[in-house]
Coordinates of C-alpha atoms in Angstrom, one line a residue:
M5 CA 26.6 12.3 40.6
G6 CA 23.9 14.8 39.4
P7 CA 20.2 14.5 40.1
M8 CA 18.5 11.6 38.4
T9 CA 15.7 12.4 35.9
A10 CA 12.8 10.0 35.5
T11 CA 12.1 8.8 31.9
P12 CA 8.4 9.4 31.2
A13 CA 6.5 6.2 30.9
P14 CA 5.0 5.5 27.4
T15 CA 1.4 6.4 27.1
P16 CA -0.7 3.2 27.2
A17 CA -2.5 2.5 24.0
T18 CA -5.9 2.8 25.8
N19 CA -5.0 6.4 26.8
R20 CA -3.9 7.6 23.3
P21 CA -6.5 9.7 21.5
K22 CA -8.6 7.6 19.2
R23 CA -8.5 8.7 15.5
V24 CA -9.6 7.7 12.0
L25 CA -7.2 7.9 9.1
L26 CA -9.4 8.6 6.1
A27 CA -7.9 7.7 2.7
A28 CA -8.0 10.1 -0.3
P29 CA -8.7 9.1 -3.0
R30 CA -11.3 6.5 -2.2
G31 CA -14.8 5.6 -3.5
Y32 CA -16.2 6.2 -7.0
C33 CA -13.8 6.2 -9.9
A34 CA -14.7 8.0 -13.2
G35 CA -15.9 4.8 -14.9
V36 CA -18.3 3.9 -12.1
D37 CA -19.6 7.4 -11.8
R38 CA -20.3 7.4 -15.6
A39 CA -22.1 4.0 -15.4
V40 CA -24.3 4.9 -12.5
I41 CA -25.2 8.3 -14.0
A42 CA -25.9 6.5 -17.3
V43 CA -28.6 4.3 -15.6
E44 CA -30.1 7.4 -13.9
K45 CA -30.1 9.4 -17.1
A46 CA -31.6 6.6 -19.1
L47 CA -34.5 6.2 -16.6
E48 CA -35.0 10.0 -16.7
Q49 CA -34.9 10.2 -20.5
Y50 CA -36.7 7.0 -21.5
G51 CA -38.7 6.1 -18.3
A52 CA -38.8 2.7 -16.5
P53 CA -38.0 0.0 -17.0
I54 CA -34.3 0.1 -18.1
Y55 CA -32.9 -3.4 -18.1
V56 CA -29.3 -3.8 -17.0
R57 CA -27.3 -6.9 -17.9
H58 CA -25.5 -7.9 -14.6
E59 CA -24.9 -5.4 -11.8
I60 CA -24.0 -2.1 -13.3
V61 CA -21.2 -1.9 -10.8
H62 CA -20.4 -4.4 -8.0
N63 CA -22.0 -2.6 -5.1
K64 CA -25.1 -3.8 -3.2
Y65 CA -26.3 -0.3 -2.1
V66 CA -26.0 1.1 -5.7
V67 CA -27.9 -1.8 -7.2
Q68 CA -30.7 -1.6 -4.7
T69 CA -31.0 2.2 -5.1
L70 CA -31.2 1.9 -8.9
E71 CA -33.8 -0.9 -8.6
R72 CA -36.0 1.4 -6.6
K73 CA -35.8 3.9 -9.4
G74 CA -36.9 1.4 -12.0
A75 CA -33.8 -0.4 -13.2
I76 CA -34.2 -4.2 -13.7
F77 CA -31.1 -6.3 -13.4
V78 CA -30.9 -9.5 -15.5
D79 CA -28.2 -12.2 -15.9
Q80 CA -28.5 -12.3 -19.7
A81 CA -29.7 -10.0 -22.5
T82 CA -31.8 -12.9 -23.7
E83 CA -34.1 -12.4 -20.6
V84 CA -35.1 -9.0 -21.8
P85 CA -38.5 -8.8 -23.7
P86 CA -38.1 -7.6 -27.3
G87 CA -38.6 -3.9 -27.9
N88 CA -36.8 -2.8 -24.7
I89 CA -33.6 -1.1 -23.8
V90 CA -30.7 -3.0 -22.2
M91 CA -27.6 -1.4 -20.7
F92 CA -24.3 -3.2 -20.5
S93 CA -22.4 -2.8 -17.2
A94 CA -19.1 -1.0 -16.5
H95 CA -17.3 -4.4 -16.7
G96 CA -17.8 -4.8 -20.4
V97 CA -19.3 -7.6 -22.5
A98 CA -18.1 -9.9 -25.3
P99 CA -19.2 -9.3 -28.9
T100 CA -21.6 -12.3 -28.6
V101 CA -23.6 -10.4 -26.1
H102 CA -24.1 -7.4 -28.5
E103 CA -25.2 -10.0 -31.1
E104 CA -27.7 -11.5 -28.6
A105 CA -29.2 -8.1 -28.0
R106 CA -29.5 -7.5 -31.7
Q107 CA -31.2 -10.8 -32.3
G108 CA -33.5 -10.1 -29.4
R109 CA -34.6 -6.8 -31.0
L110 CA -33.2 -4.7 -28.2
K111 CA -31.7 -1.3 -28.2
T112 CA -28.5 -1.1 -26.2
I113 CA -26.6 1.4 -24.1
D114 CA -23.0 0.5 -23.5
A115 CA -21.7 1.7 -20.1
T116 CA -18.4 -0.2 -20.3
C117 CA -15.7 1.7 -18.6
P118 CA -13.4 3.3 -21.2
L119 CA -10.4 1.8 -19.5
V120 CA -11.9 -1.7 -20.0
T121 CA -12.7 -0.8 -23.6
K122 CA -9.0 0.0 -24.1
V123 CA -8.1 -3.5 -22.9
H124 CA -10.7 -5.0 -25.3
K125 CA -9.2 -3.0 -28.2
E126 CA -5.7 -4.2 -27.3
A127 CA -7.0 -7.8 -27.3
V128 CA -8.5 -7.4 -30.8
R129 CA -5.4 -5.8 -32.2
F130 CA -3.0 -8.4 -30.8
A131 CA -5.3 -11.2 -32.0
K132 CA -5.3 -9.7 -35.5
E133 CA -1.5 -9.8 -35.4
D134 CA -1.7 -13.5 -34.4
F135 CA -0.2 -13.1 -30.9
D136 CA -0.9 -15.5 -28.1
I137 CA -2.5 -13.3 -25.4
L138 CA -2.1 -14.2 -21.7
L139 CA -4.8 -12.4 -19.8
I140 CA -4.0 -12.0 -16.1
G141 CA -7.2 -12.1 -14.1
H142 CA -9.7 -14.0 -12.0
E143 CA -11.7 -16.8 -13.6
G144 CA -15.4 -16.1 -13.8
H145 CA -15.1 -12.3 -13.3
E146 CA -17.3 -10.4 -15.7
E147 CA -14.5 -8.2 -17.0
V148 CA -12.4 -11.3 -17.8
I149 CA -15.3 -13.0 -19.6
G150 CA -15.9 -9.9 -21.7
T151 CA -12.3 -9.4 -22.7
S152 CA -11.8 -13.1 -23.4
G153 CA -14.8 -13.0 -25.7
E154 CA -13.1 -10.5 -28.0
A155 CA -10.6 -13.1 -29.2
P156 CA -11.4 -16.5 -27.6
D157 CA -9.0 -18.4 -29.9
H158 CA -6.0 -16.3 -28.9
I159 CA -6.6 -15.6 -25.2
Q160 CA -5.8 -17.9 -22.2
L161 CA -6.4 -16.9 -18.6
V162 CA -3.6 -16.8 -16.1
D163 CA -5.1 -16.6 -12.6
G164 CA -2.0 -15.8 -10.6
P165 CA 1.7 -17.0 -10.6
E166 CA 0.7 -20.5 -9.7
D167 CA -1.0 -20.8 -13.1
V168 CA 2.2 -20.0 -15.1
A169 CA 3.5 -23.5 -15.1
K170 CA 0.6 -24.8 -17.2
V171 CA 0.7 -22.0 -19.8
E172 CA 1.6 -23.2 -23.3
V173 CA 2.0 -20.9 -26.4
R174 CA 2.5 -21.5 -30.1
D175 CA 5.5 -19.2 -30.5
P176 CA 7.4 -17.8 -27.5
S177 CA 8.5 -14.8 -29.5
R178 CA 4.9 -13.7 -30.2
V179 CA 3.3 -13.5 -26.7
V180 CA 1.7 -10.5 -25.0
W181 CA 0.2 -10.1 -21.5
L182 CA -3.0 -8.1 -20.7
S183 CA -4.7 -7.7 -17.4
Q184 CA -8.1 -7.3 -15.7
T185 CA -8.2 -3.6 -14.6
T186 CA -9.1 -4.2 -11.0
L187 CA -6.3 -6.4 -9.7
S188 CA -3.6 -5.7 -7.1
V189 CA -0.6 -4.1 -8.9
D190 CA 1.9 -6.0 -6.8
E191 CA 0.2 -9.4 -7.4
T192 CA -0.1 -8.7 -11.2
M193 CA 3.6 -7.9 -11.5
E194 CA 4.5 -11.1 -9.6
T195 CA 2.5 -13.0 -12.3
V196 CA 4.2 -10.9 -15.0
D197 CA 7.7 -11.7 -13.6
A198 CA 6.9 -15.4 -13.5
L199 CA 5.6 -15.2 -17.1
K200 CA 8.8 -13.3 -18.3
E201 CA 10.9 -16.0 -16.7
K202 CA 9.2 -18.6 -18.8
F203 CA 8.8 -16.5 -21.9
P204 CA 11.7 -13.9 -22.0
Q205 CA 10.3 -12.3 -25.1
L206 CA 6.9 -11.6 -23.5
I207 CA 5.6 -8.2 -24.7
S208 CA 3.9 -5.8 -22.2
P209 CA 0.7 -3.9 -23.2
P210 CA 1.3 -0.3 -24.6
S211 CA 0.1 1.2 -21.3
D212 CA -0.7 -0.2 -17.8
D213 CA -4.0 -2.1 -17.9
I214 CA -4.6 -1.8 -14.2
C215 CA -6.7 1.3 -13.9
Y216 CA -5.4 4.6 -12.4
A217 CA -8.2 4.5 -9.7
T218 CA -7.4 1.0 -8.6
Q219 CA -3.7 1.9 -8.3
N220 CA -4.4 5.1 -6.4
R221 CA -6.7 3.4 -3.9
Q222 CA -4.1 0.7 -3.3
L223 CA -1.3 3.3 -2.7
A224 CA -3.6 5.1 -0.2
I225 CA -4.4 1.9 1.6
K226 CA -0.7 1.1 1.9
E227 CA -0.1 4.5 3.5
L228 CA -2.9 3.8 6.0
A229 CA -1.8 0.3 6.8
G230 CA 1.5 1.5 8.1
Q231 CA -0.2 3.8 10.6
A232 CA -3.4 2.0 11.6
E233 CA -4.0 -1.0 13.9
L234 CA -7.3 -1.8 12.0
V235 CA -8.2 -1.0 8.4
I236 CA -11.8 -1.0 7.3
V237 CA -12.6 -1.1 3.5
V238 CA -16.2 -0.3 2.5
G239 CA -17.2 -2.4 -0.5
S240 CA -19.1 -5.5 -1.6
K241 CA -17.8 -9.0 -1.4
N242 CA -18.1 -9.4 -5.2
S243 CA -16.1 -6.3 -5.9
S244 CA -12.6 -7.3 -7.1
N245 CA -11.0 -4.0 -6.5
S246 CA -12.4 -3.7 -2.9
Q247 CA -11.2 -7.3 -2.1
R248 CA -7.7 -6.4 -3.4
M249 CA -7.6 -3.3 -1.1
V250 CA -8.1 -5.6 2.0
D251 CA -5.3 -7.9 0.7
V252 CA -3.0 -4.9 0.1
A253 CA -3.7 -3.5 3.6
K254 CA -2.7 -6.9 5.2
Q255 CA 0.4 -7.2 3.0
A256 CA 1.5 -3.6 3.9
G257 CA 1.5 -4.5 7.6
A258 CA -2.0 -3.7 8.9
P259 CA -2.6 -6.1 11.9
A260 CA -6.2 -6.5 10.8
A261 CA -8.2 -5.5 7.8
Y262 CA -11.9 -6.1 6.9
L263 CA -14.4 -5.6 4.1
V264 CA -17.9 -4.4 5.0
D265 CA -20.9 -3.2 2.9
F266 CA -22.4 -1.1 5.6
A267 CA -21.4 0.3 9.1
S268 CA -23.8 -2.2 10.7
E269 CA -21.5 -5.1 9.6
I270 CA -18.6 -3.8 11.8
D271 CA -17.9 -5.9 14.8
E272 CA -17.2 -3.9 17.9
A273 CA -14.7 -6.5 19.0
W274 CA -12.5 -5.4 16.1
L275 CA -11.9 -2.1 18.0
E276 CA -10.5 -3.7 21.2
G277 CA -7.3 -1.9 22.0
V278 CA -7.3 0.0 18.7
T279 CA -6.5 3.7 18.7
S280 CA -6.0 4.3 14.9
V281 CA -8.6 3.0 12.4
G282 CA -7.8 3.3 8.7
L283 CA -10.8 3.8 6.5
S284 CA -11.2 3.6 2.7
S285 CA -13.7 2.4 0.1
G286 CA -13.6 0.6 -3.2
A287 CA -14.0 2.2 -6.6
S288 CA -17.7 1.3 -6.8
V289 CA -18.7 2.7 -3.4
P290 CA -20.7 6.0 -2.9
D291 CA -19.3 8.2 -0.2
V292 CA -22.6 8.1 1.8
L293 CA -21.6 4.7 3.0
V294 CA -18.2 5.9 4.2
Q295 CA -19.9 8.8 6.0
E296 CA -22.1 6.3 7.8
V297 CA -19.0 4.4 9.0
L298 CA -17.4 7.7 10.2
E299 CA -20.6 8.4 12.2
W300 CA -20.5 4.8 13.6
L301 CA -16.9 5.2 14.7
S302 CA -17.5 8.7 16.1
E303 CA -20.2 7.4 18.4
R304 CA -17.6 5.0 19.8
G305 CA -15.0 7.7 20.5
Y306 CA -13.2 7.9 17.1
A307 CA -14.2 11.5 16.4
D308 CA -10.8 12.8 15.3
V309 CA -10.6 12.3 11.5
E310 CA -7.3 12.8 9.7
L311 CA -7.2 12.8 5.9
V312 CA -4.3 10.8 4.3
K313 CA -4.0 12.0 0.8
T314 CA -1.7 10.3 -1.7
A315 CA -3.1 11.4 -5.1
D316 CA -5.4 13.9 -6.9
E317 CA -8.0 12.6 -9.3
S318 CA -9.7 14.8 -11.8
L319 CA -10.5 12.4 -14.7
T320 CA -14.1 12.3 -16.0
F321 CA -15.7 10.4 -18.9
S322 CA -18.5 11.6 -21.1
L323 CA -21.7 9.6 -21.0
P324 CA -22.4 6.8 -23.5
K325 CA -23.3 8.2 -26.9
E326 CA -26.6 6.4 -26.9
L327 CA -27.9 8.9 -24.3
R328 CA -27.3 11.9 -26.7
N329 CA -30.2 13.1 -28.8
R330 CA -31.8 9.8 -29.4
D331 CA -35.2 8.3 -28.6
L332 CA -34.2 4.7 -27.9
R333 CA -37.6 3.8 -26.6
A334 CA -39.1 4.7 -30.0
E335 CA -36.2 2.9 -31.8
A336 CA -36.8 -0.2 -29.7
A337 CA -40.5 -0.3 -30.4
A338 CA -39.8 0.1 -34.2
L339 CA -37.6 -3.1 -34.1
V340 CA -40.6 -5.1 -33.0
E341 CA -43.0 -3.4 -35.4
S342 CA -40.7 -4.1 -38.3
E343 CA -41.0 -7.9 -37.9

């Protein structure tokens, strides 16, 4: 018998090099970037205050930063004094809100994401063709309220597969589904499959409603989840796309996944026995917040950062037309004077 060779013992988890797997793409999408720049540009062109109906995007840091620059966030356009400028958020609004602003003698800047506008237009078109529209989304979300307002008599909300049983339509051969843009792709298709089982002639929208950025961030988080023992998503609790990223990470096999607004919210206990941390951020999150988390992790030994890239993003949107060669401040004042 030849000499015996010892099998090397596996490296204990605690001795493995600590690393961060950083998702790409992550953070700001084109619609959010456009909306935030629109507020900054409006303040620069027209001066403070610029009123914004609801949070321009769902991110605490962004809202606080814009407030310091002179933006005033309100729940309804009716709260804005006549003769002022009000901006509509990236999530979109119903036609009734445009009418409220007109009645309130306000000038408006519409920062609705063009991908949300596309869903609004689809809703209007299918309603004109007298379809029943099944809108997959979360009840109470601003985007869902805005889309539903385009054709309230034709749209019913389906908040997940469990809602399908109670859906009733006038004609099963004239039914179409639309979707909130920030959902989990997998969960949406689960709802669509359940709807198709009930309504075999269900029509799909002409193109995917779930936005490219949401899909890309979910794909990247799936890739991270397979390699990391802990996944951290930077984003606000009221951000639907950020919440879905945490859900996707868990479904893809991450032992633990958490949503935080800031590095200071990370619990050091989460790092116990962890050598690989996956890190990403929602579509409404500026990268400065991700950099703060990277610094926080580096101070605790996670200095090795590896980029996990699953897609390239180059899409940009032009700014709202109301910011081009107009003096909205003068136009708003004229509305009051003409009374």
